[in-house]
Coordinates of C-alpha atoms and ligand atoms in Angstrom, one line a residue:
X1 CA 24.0 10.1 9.1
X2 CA 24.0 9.3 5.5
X3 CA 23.7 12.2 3.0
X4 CA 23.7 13.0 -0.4
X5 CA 27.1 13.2 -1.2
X6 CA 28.3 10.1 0.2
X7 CA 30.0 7.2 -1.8
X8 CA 27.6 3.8 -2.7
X9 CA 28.5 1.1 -4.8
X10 CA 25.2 0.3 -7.0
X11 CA 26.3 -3.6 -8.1
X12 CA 29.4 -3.0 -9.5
X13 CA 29.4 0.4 -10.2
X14 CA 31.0 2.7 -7.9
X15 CA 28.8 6.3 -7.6
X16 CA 30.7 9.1 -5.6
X17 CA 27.2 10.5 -4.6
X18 CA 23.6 9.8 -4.6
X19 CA 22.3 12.3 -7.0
X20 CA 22.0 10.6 -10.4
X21 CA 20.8 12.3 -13.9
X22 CA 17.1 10.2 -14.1
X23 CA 16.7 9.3 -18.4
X24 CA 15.1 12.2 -20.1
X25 CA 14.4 12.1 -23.8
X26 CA 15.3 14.6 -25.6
X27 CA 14.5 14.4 -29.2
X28 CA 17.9 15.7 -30.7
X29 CA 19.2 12.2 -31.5
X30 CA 18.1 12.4 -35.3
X31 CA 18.7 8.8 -37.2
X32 CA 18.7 7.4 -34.0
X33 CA 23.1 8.2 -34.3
X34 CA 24.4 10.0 -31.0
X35 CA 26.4 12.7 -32.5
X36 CA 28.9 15.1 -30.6
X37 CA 26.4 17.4 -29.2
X38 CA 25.0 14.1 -27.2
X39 CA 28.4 13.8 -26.1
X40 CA 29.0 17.6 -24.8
X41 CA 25.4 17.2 -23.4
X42 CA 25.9 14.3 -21.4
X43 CA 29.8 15.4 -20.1
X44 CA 28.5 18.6 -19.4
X45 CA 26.4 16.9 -16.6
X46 CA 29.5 13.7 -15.0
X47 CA 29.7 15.4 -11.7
X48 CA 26.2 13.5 -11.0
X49 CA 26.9 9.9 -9.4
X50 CA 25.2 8.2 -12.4
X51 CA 24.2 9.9 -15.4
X52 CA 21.3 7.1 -17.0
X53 CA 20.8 8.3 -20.7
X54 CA 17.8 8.9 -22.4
X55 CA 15.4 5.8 -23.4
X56 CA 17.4 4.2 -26.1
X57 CA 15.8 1.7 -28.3
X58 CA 16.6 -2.0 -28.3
X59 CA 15.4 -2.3 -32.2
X60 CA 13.7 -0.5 -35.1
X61 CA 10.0 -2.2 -33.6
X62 CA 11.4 -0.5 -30.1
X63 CA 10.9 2.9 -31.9
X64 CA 8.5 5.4 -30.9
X65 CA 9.4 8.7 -31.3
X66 CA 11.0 11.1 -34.0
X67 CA 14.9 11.6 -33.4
X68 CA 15.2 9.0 -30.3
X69 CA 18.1 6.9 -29.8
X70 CA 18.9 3.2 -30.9
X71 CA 21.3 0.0 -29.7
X72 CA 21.2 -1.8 -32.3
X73 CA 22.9 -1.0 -35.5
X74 CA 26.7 -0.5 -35.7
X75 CA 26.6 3.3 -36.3
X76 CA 24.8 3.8 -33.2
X77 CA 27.2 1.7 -31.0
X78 CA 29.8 3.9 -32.6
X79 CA 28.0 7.0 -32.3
X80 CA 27.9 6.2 -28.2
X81 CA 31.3 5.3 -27.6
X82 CA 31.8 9.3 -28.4
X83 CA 29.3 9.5 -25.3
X84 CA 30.6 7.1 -23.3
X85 CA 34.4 8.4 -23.9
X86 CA 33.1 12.3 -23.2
X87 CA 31.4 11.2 -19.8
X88 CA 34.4 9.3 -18.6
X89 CA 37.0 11.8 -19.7
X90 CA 34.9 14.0 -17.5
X91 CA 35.3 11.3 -14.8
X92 CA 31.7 10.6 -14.8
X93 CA 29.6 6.9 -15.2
X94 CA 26.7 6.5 -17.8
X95 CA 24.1 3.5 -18.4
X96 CA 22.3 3.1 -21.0
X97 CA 18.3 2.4 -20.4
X98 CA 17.2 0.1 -22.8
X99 CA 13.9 0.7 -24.3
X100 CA 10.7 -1.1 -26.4
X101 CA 7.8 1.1 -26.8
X102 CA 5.5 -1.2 -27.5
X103 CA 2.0 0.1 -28.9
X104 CA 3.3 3.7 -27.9
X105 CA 4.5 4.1 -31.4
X106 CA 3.0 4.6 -35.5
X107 CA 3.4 3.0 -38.5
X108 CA 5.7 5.1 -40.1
X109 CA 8.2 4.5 -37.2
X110 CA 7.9 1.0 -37.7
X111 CA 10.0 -2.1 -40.1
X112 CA 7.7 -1.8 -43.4
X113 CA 4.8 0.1 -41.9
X114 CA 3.8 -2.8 -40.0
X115 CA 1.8 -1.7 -36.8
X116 CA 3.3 -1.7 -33.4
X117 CA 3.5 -4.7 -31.2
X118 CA 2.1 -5.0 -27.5
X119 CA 0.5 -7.8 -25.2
X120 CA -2.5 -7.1 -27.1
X121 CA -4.1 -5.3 -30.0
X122 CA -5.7 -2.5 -27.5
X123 CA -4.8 1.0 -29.1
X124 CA -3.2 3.1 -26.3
X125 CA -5.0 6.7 -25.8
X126 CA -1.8 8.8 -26.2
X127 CA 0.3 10.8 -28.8
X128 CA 3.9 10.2 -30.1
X129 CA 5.7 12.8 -32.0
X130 CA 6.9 12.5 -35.6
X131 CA 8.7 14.2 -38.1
X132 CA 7.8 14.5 -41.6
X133 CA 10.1 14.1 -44.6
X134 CA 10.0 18.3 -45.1
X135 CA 11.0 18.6 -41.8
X136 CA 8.1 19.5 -40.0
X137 CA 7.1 17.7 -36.8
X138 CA 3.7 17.3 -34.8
X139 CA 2.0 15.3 -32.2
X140 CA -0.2 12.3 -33.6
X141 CA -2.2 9.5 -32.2
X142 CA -0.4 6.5 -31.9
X143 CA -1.6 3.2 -34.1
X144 CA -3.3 0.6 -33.2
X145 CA -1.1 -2.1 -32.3
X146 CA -1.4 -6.4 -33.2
X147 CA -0.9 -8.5 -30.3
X148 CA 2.6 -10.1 -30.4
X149 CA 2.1 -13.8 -31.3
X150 CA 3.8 -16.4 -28.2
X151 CA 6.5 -17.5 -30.5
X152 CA 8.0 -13.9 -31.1
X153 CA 8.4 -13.8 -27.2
X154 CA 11.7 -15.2 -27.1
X155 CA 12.8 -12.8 -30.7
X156 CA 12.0 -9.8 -28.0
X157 CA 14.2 -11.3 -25.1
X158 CA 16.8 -11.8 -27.4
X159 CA 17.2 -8.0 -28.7
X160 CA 17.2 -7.0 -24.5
X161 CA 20.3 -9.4 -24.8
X162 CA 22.2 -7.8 -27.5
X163 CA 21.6 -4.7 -26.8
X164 CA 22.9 -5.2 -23.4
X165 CA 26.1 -6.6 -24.9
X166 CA 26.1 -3.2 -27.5
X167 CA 26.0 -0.9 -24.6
X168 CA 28.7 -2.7 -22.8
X169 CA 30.6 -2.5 -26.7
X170 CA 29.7 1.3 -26.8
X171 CA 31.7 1.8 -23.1
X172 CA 28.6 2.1 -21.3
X173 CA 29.0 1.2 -17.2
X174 CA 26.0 -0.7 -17.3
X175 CA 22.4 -1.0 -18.5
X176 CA 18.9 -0.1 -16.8
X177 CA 16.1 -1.8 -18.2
X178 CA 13.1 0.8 -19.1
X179 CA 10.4 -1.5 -17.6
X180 CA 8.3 1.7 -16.6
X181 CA 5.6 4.3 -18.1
X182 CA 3.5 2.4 -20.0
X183 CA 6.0 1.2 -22.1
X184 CA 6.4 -2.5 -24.1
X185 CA 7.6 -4.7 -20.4
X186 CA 4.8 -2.4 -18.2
X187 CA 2.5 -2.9 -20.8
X188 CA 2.7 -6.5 -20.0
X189 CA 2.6 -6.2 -16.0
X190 CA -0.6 -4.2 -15.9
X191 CA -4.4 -5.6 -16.4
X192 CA -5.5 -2.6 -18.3
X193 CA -2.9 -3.4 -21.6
X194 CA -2.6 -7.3 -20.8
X195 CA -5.6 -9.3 -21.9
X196 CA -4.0 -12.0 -23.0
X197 CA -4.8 -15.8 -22.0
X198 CA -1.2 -17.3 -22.9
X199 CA 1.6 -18.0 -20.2
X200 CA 2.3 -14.1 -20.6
X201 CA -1.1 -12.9 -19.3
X202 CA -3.9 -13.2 -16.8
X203 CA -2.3 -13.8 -13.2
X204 CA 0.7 -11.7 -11.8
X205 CA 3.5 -14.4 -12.5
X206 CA 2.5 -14.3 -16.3
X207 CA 1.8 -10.6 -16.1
X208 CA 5.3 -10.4 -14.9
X209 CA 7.0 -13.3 -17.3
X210 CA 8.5 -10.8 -19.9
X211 CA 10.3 -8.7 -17.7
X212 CA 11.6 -11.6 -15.6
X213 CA 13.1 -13.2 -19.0
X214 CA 14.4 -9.7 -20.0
X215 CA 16.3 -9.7 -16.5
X216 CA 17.6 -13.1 -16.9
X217 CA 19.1 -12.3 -20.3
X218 CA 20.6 -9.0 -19.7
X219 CA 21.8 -10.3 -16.2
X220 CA 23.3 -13.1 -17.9
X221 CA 24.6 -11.4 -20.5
X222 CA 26.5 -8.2 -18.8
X223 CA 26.1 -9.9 -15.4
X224 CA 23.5 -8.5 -12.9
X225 CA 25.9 -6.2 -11.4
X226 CA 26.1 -3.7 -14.3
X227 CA 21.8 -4.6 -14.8
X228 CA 19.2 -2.1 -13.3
X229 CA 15.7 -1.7 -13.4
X230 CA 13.4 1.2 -13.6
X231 CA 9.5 0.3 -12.6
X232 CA 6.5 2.9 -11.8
X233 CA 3.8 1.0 -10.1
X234 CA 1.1 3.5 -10.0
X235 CA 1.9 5.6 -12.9
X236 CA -1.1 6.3 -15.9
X237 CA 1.7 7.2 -18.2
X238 CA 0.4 6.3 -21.7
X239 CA -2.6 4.7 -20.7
X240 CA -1.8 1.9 -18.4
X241 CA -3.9 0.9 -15.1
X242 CA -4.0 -1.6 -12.7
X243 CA -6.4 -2.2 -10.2
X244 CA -4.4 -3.9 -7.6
X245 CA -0.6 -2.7 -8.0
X246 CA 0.2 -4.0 -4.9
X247 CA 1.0 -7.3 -5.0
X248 CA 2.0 -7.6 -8.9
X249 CA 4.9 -5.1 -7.5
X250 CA 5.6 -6.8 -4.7
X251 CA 5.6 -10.1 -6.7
X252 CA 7.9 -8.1 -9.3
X253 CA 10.8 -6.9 -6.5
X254 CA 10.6 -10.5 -5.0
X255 CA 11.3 -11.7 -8.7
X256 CA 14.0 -9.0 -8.5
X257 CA 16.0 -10.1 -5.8
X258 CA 17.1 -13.3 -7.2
X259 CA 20.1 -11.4 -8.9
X260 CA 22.8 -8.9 -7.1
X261 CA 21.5 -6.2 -9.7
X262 CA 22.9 -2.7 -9.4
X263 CA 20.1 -0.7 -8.8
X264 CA 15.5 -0.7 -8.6
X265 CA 15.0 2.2 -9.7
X266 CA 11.5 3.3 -8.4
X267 CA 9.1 5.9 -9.8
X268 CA 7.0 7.3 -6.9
X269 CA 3.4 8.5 -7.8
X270 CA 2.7 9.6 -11.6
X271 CA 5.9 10.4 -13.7
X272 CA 6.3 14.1 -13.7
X273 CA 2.8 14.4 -11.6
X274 CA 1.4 13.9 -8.5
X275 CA 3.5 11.7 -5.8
X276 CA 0.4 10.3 -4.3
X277 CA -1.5 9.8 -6.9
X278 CA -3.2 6.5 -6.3
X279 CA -5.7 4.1 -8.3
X280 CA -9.2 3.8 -6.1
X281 CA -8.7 4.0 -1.9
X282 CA -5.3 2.8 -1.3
X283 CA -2.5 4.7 -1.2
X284 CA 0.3 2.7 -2.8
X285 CA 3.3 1.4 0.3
X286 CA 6.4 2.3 -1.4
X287 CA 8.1 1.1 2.6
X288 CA 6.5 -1.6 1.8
X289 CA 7.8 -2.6 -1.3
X290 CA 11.3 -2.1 -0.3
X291 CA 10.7 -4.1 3.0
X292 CA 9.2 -6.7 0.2
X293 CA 12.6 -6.9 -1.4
X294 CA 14.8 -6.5 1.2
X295 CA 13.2 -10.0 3.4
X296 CA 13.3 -11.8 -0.2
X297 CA 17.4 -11.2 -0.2
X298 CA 17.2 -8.2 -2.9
X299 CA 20.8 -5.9 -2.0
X300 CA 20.4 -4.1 -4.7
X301 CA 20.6 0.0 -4.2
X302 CA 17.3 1.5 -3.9
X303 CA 17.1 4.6 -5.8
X304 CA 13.8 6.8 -6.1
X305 CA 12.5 9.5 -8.4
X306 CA 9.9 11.6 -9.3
X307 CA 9.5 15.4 -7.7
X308 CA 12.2 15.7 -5.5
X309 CA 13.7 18.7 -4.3
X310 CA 16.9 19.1 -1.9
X311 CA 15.2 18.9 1.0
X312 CA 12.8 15.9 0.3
X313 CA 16.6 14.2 -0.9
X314 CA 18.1 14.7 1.7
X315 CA 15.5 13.2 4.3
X316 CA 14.9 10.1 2.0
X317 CA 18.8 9.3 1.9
X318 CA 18.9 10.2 5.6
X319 CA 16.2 8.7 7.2
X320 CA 17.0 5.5 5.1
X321 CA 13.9 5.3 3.2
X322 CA 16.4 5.1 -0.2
X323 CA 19.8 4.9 -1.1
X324 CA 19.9 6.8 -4.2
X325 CA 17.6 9.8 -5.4
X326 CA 17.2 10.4 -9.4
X327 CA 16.5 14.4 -10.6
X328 CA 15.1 14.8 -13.9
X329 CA 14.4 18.5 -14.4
X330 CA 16.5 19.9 -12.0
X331 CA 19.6 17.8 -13.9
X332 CA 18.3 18.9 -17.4
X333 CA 18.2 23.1 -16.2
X334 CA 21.6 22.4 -14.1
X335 CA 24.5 20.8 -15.5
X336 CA 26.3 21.6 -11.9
X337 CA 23.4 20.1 -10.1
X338 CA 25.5 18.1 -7.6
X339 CA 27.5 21.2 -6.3
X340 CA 24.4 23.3 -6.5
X341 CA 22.8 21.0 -4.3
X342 CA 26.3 21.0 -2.0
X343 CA 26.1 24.5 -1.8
X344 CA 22.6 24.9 -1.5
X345 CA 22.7 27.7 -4.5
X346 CA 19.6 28.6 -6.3
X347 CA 18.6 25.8 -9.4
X348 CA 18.2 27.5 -12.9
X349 CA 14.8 27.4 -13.9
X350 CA 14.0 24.8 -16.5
X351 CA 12.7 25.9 -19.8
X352 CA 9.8 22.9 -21.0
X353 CA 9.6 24.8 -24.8
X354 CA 12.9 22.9 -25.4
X355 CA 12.4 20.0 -23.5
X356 CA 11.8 17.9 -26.5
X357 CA 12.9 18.8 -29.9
X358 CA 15.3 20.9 -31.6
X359 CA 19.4 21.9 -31.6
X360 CA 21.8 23.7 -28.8
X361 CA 19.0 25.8 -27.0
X362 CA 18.0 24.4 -24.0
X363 CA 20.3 21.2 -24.2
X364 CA 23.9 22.7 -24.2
X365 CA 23.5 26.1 -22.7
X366 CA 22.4 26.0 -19.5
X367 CA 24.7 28.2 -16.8
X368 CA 26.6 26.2 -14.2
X369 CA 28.4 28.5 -11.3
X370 CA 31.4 30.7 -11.9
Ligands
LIG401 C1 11.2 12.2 -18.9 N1 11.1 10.9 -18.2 C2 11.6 9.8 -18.8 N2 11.6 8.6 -18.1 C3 12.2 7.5 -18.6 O1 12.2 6.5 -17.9 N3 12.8 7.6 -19.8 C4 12.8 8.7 -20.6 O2 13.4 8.7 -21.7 C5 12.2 9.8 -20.1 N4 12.2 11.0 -20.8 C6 11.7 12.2 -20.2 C7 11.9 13.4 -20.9 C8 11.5 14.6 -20.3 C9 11.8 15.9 -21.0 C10 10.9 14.6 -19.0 C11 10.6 15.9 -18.3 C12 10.8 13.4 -18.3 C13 10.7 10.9 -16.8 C14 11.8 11.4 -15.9 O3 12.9 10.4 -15.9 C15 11.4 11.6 -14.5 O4 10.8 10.4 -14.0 C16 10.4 12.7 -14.3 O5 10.9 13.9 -14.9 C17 10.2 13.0 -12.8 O6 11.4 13.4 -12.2 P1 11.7 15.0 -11.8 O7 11.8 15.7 -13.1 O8 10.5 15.4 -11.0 O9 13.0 14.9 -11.0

C-alpha cells in the first residue's frame, strides 16, 4: 500500500514523500526582493517532498498585493538564489509558482497608475491589501480593470516564459503555473470574468487558450518536466463563477496531458473553505477529472489540496485517488510537518493574526519537536 512517506518522481523532480508545502503568501517580501528571512523560512520547512513558494509575480502588471514577491527584475532572481541555496543546503526542493493577478490588483500597484488588466473590464468584488508610503497598511477594493487588447496576448505569454527561465536562473527545481483562485489565467477559463468575443473568449477552447499558450511556453522553455500546474475548478475565490465547470476542466486536463508535466495540482472545493462546495445541483467529479486525464495520456503526478488532515492524506494516497497531497496551514504552524505526520504527534496550532503581514512572528518561530 502506498503511503505518505513513500518516494514519487513528479516529472523530473524526485520528492522523497508526498507531503508538499502548498504556496502560501505571506506578505513579508517587501520590494518584491526575497531577503534572508525568506530563506530561513523556506529551509526551515525542506523535510516536505516539495516546498512550492508563495505566488511570485511574473511582472510589475502581475502585482497585486503589498510586499509580494517578483521574477522579473535581476535583484529578485538574486534575492531567490539565497532561497533556493538555503532549501537545498537543507536537502530540500522548491518551485516557484508563477503568478498574474489580473484585475485582483489597484492602481498604485500598477506601471504608471495604469489600471489592472483582465479578460475584460468587469471590476472583481474583492479586496487587496496595500501599504502606504508612512507605513501603514489596509484592505481596499480593488480597481476596475480594462480589458487586455488581442495583441498584448502574446506580451503576457512571453513574461510566463522568462520568468520560467528566471526561476530556473535563481536555482529553482521547477515552476508551477498559478492558474487557480480567480487569478489573471482562471480569470480567463471562467464565464463569470470572460466576456470576451475574440479567440480568447466565449466557448471552452478559447476560454482555455491563455493557459494552454502559457503551458506551451514554460514547457518549452524549462521543459514540461520541471512545469506544473495549479487549477481550482469550483473555487469563488475573488469573484470567479462558472456555471458548468465540468467540461471546461475536463477540456483543460485533456489540454494538459499533451506534455509529460511534473505535477496538476488540484484545489478540491473552495480554497481554504468548504470541500464540497459546488455551483447549482452537481457536485463537482474530481475521479472524474483524473480518469479524464489519465485516458487522454496525462502521467503527470496528481497532487490534491485543500483541508486535509492526516487521516483524509493518508486514504487519498492509499486508496489511489492521488499521488501527492499539498498542506497549507498545517505546513505554515509546523516547520516539522513531515515527521509530525510520521509520528503522528500533535500539529501546532496556526496563528491567522500573522498569516499575512509583518516580520519574525508567526513566520520563523514556530516549534518543531525536540
Ligand atoms: C493561501 N493560498 C494560496 N494559494 C495559492 O495558490 N497561492 C498563494 O500564494 C496562496 N497564498 C495563501 C496564503 C495563506 C496565508 C493561506 C491560508 C492560503 C491557498 C493555499 O495554498 C491552500 O490552497 C489553502 O490554504 C487550503 O489548504 P489547507 O490550508 O487547508 O491545507
Amino acid at each position: 500500500m502506498t503511503t505518505l512517506f513513500d518516494p514519487i518522481a513528479a516529472g523530473d523532480i524526485a520528492l522523497p514523500n508526498r507531503i508538499v508545502m502548498a504556496p502560501l503568501t505571506r506578505n513579508r517580501v517587501p520590494s518584491a526582493v526575497p531577503s534572508a528571512i525568506t530563506a530561513t523560512y523556506y529551509a526551515q520547512r525542506a523535510s516536505a517532498g516539495l516546498l512550492i513558494t508563495e505566488a511570485t509575480a511574473i511582472s510589475q502588471q502581475g502585482q497585486g498585493y503589498a510586499d509580494v514577491p517578483g521574477l522579473y527584475t535581476a535583484a529578485q532572481i538574486e534575492g531567490w538564489k539565497r532561497v533556493t541555496q538555503a532549501v537545498h543546503a537543507a536537502d530540500g526542493r522548491i518551485v516557484a509558482q508563477l503568478w498574474h493577478v489580473g484585475r485582483v490588483s489597484h492602481t498604485f500597484l500598477q506601471p504608471d497608475g495604469a489600471a489592472p488588466v483582465a479578460p475584460s473590464a468587469i471590476a472583481a468584488k474583492t479586496k487587496t491589501y496595500l501599504i502606504n508610503p508612512d507605513g501603514s497598511g489596509g484592505f481596499v477594493p480593488t480597481s476596475e480593470p480594462r480589458a487586455l487588447r488581442l495583441k498584448e496576448l502574446p506580451g503576457i505569454v512571453e513574461d510566463y516564459r522568462r520568468a520560467a527561465r528566471a526561476a530556473i536562473e535563481a536555482g529553482f527545481d521547477g515552476v508551477e503555473i498559478h492558474a487557480a483562485n480567480g487569478y489573471l489565467i482562471d480569470q480567463f477559463l471562467r464565464s463569470s470574468s470572460n466576456h470576451r468575443t475574440d479567440a480568447y473568449g466565449g466557448d471552452i477552447a478559447n476560454r482555455a487558450r491563455l493557459l494552454v499558450e502559457v503551458v506551451e511556453a514554460v514547457a518549452g522553455e524549462i521543459g514540461a518536466g520541471r512545469t506544473a500546474i495549479r487549477i481550482s475548478p469550483v473555487t469563488p475565490a475573488n469573484d470567479v463563477s462558472d456555471p458548468d465547470p465540468q467540461p471546461l476542466f475536463t477540456y483543460v486536463v485533456e489540454q494538459l496531458a499533451r506534455w509529460p508535466l511534473a505535477y496538476i495540482h488540484v484545489i478540491e472545493g473552495a480554497t481554504g473553505g468548504a470541500r464540497d462546495f459546488q455551483h447549482g445541483d452537481t457536485p463537482f467529479d474530481y475521479a472524474a477529472l483524473r480518469a479524464s486525464y489519465a485516458k487522454a495520456g496525462g502521467r503527470a503526478a496528481w497532487m490534491v489540496n485543500n483541508g486535509y488532515d492526516r487521516e483524509l492524506a493518508e486514504a487519498a494516497v492509499a486508496e489511489g485517488r492521488a499521488d501527492i497531497v499539498a498542506f497549507g496551514k498545517a505546513f505554515i504552524a509546523n516547520p516539522d510537518l513531515v515527521r509530525r505526520l510520521r509520528e503522528k504527534t500533535l500539529l501546532n496550532p496556526w496563528d491567522t493574526k500573522t498569516f499575512y503581514g509583518g516580520g519574525e512572528k508567526g513566520y520563523l518561530d514556530y516549534p518543531t519537536l525536540a
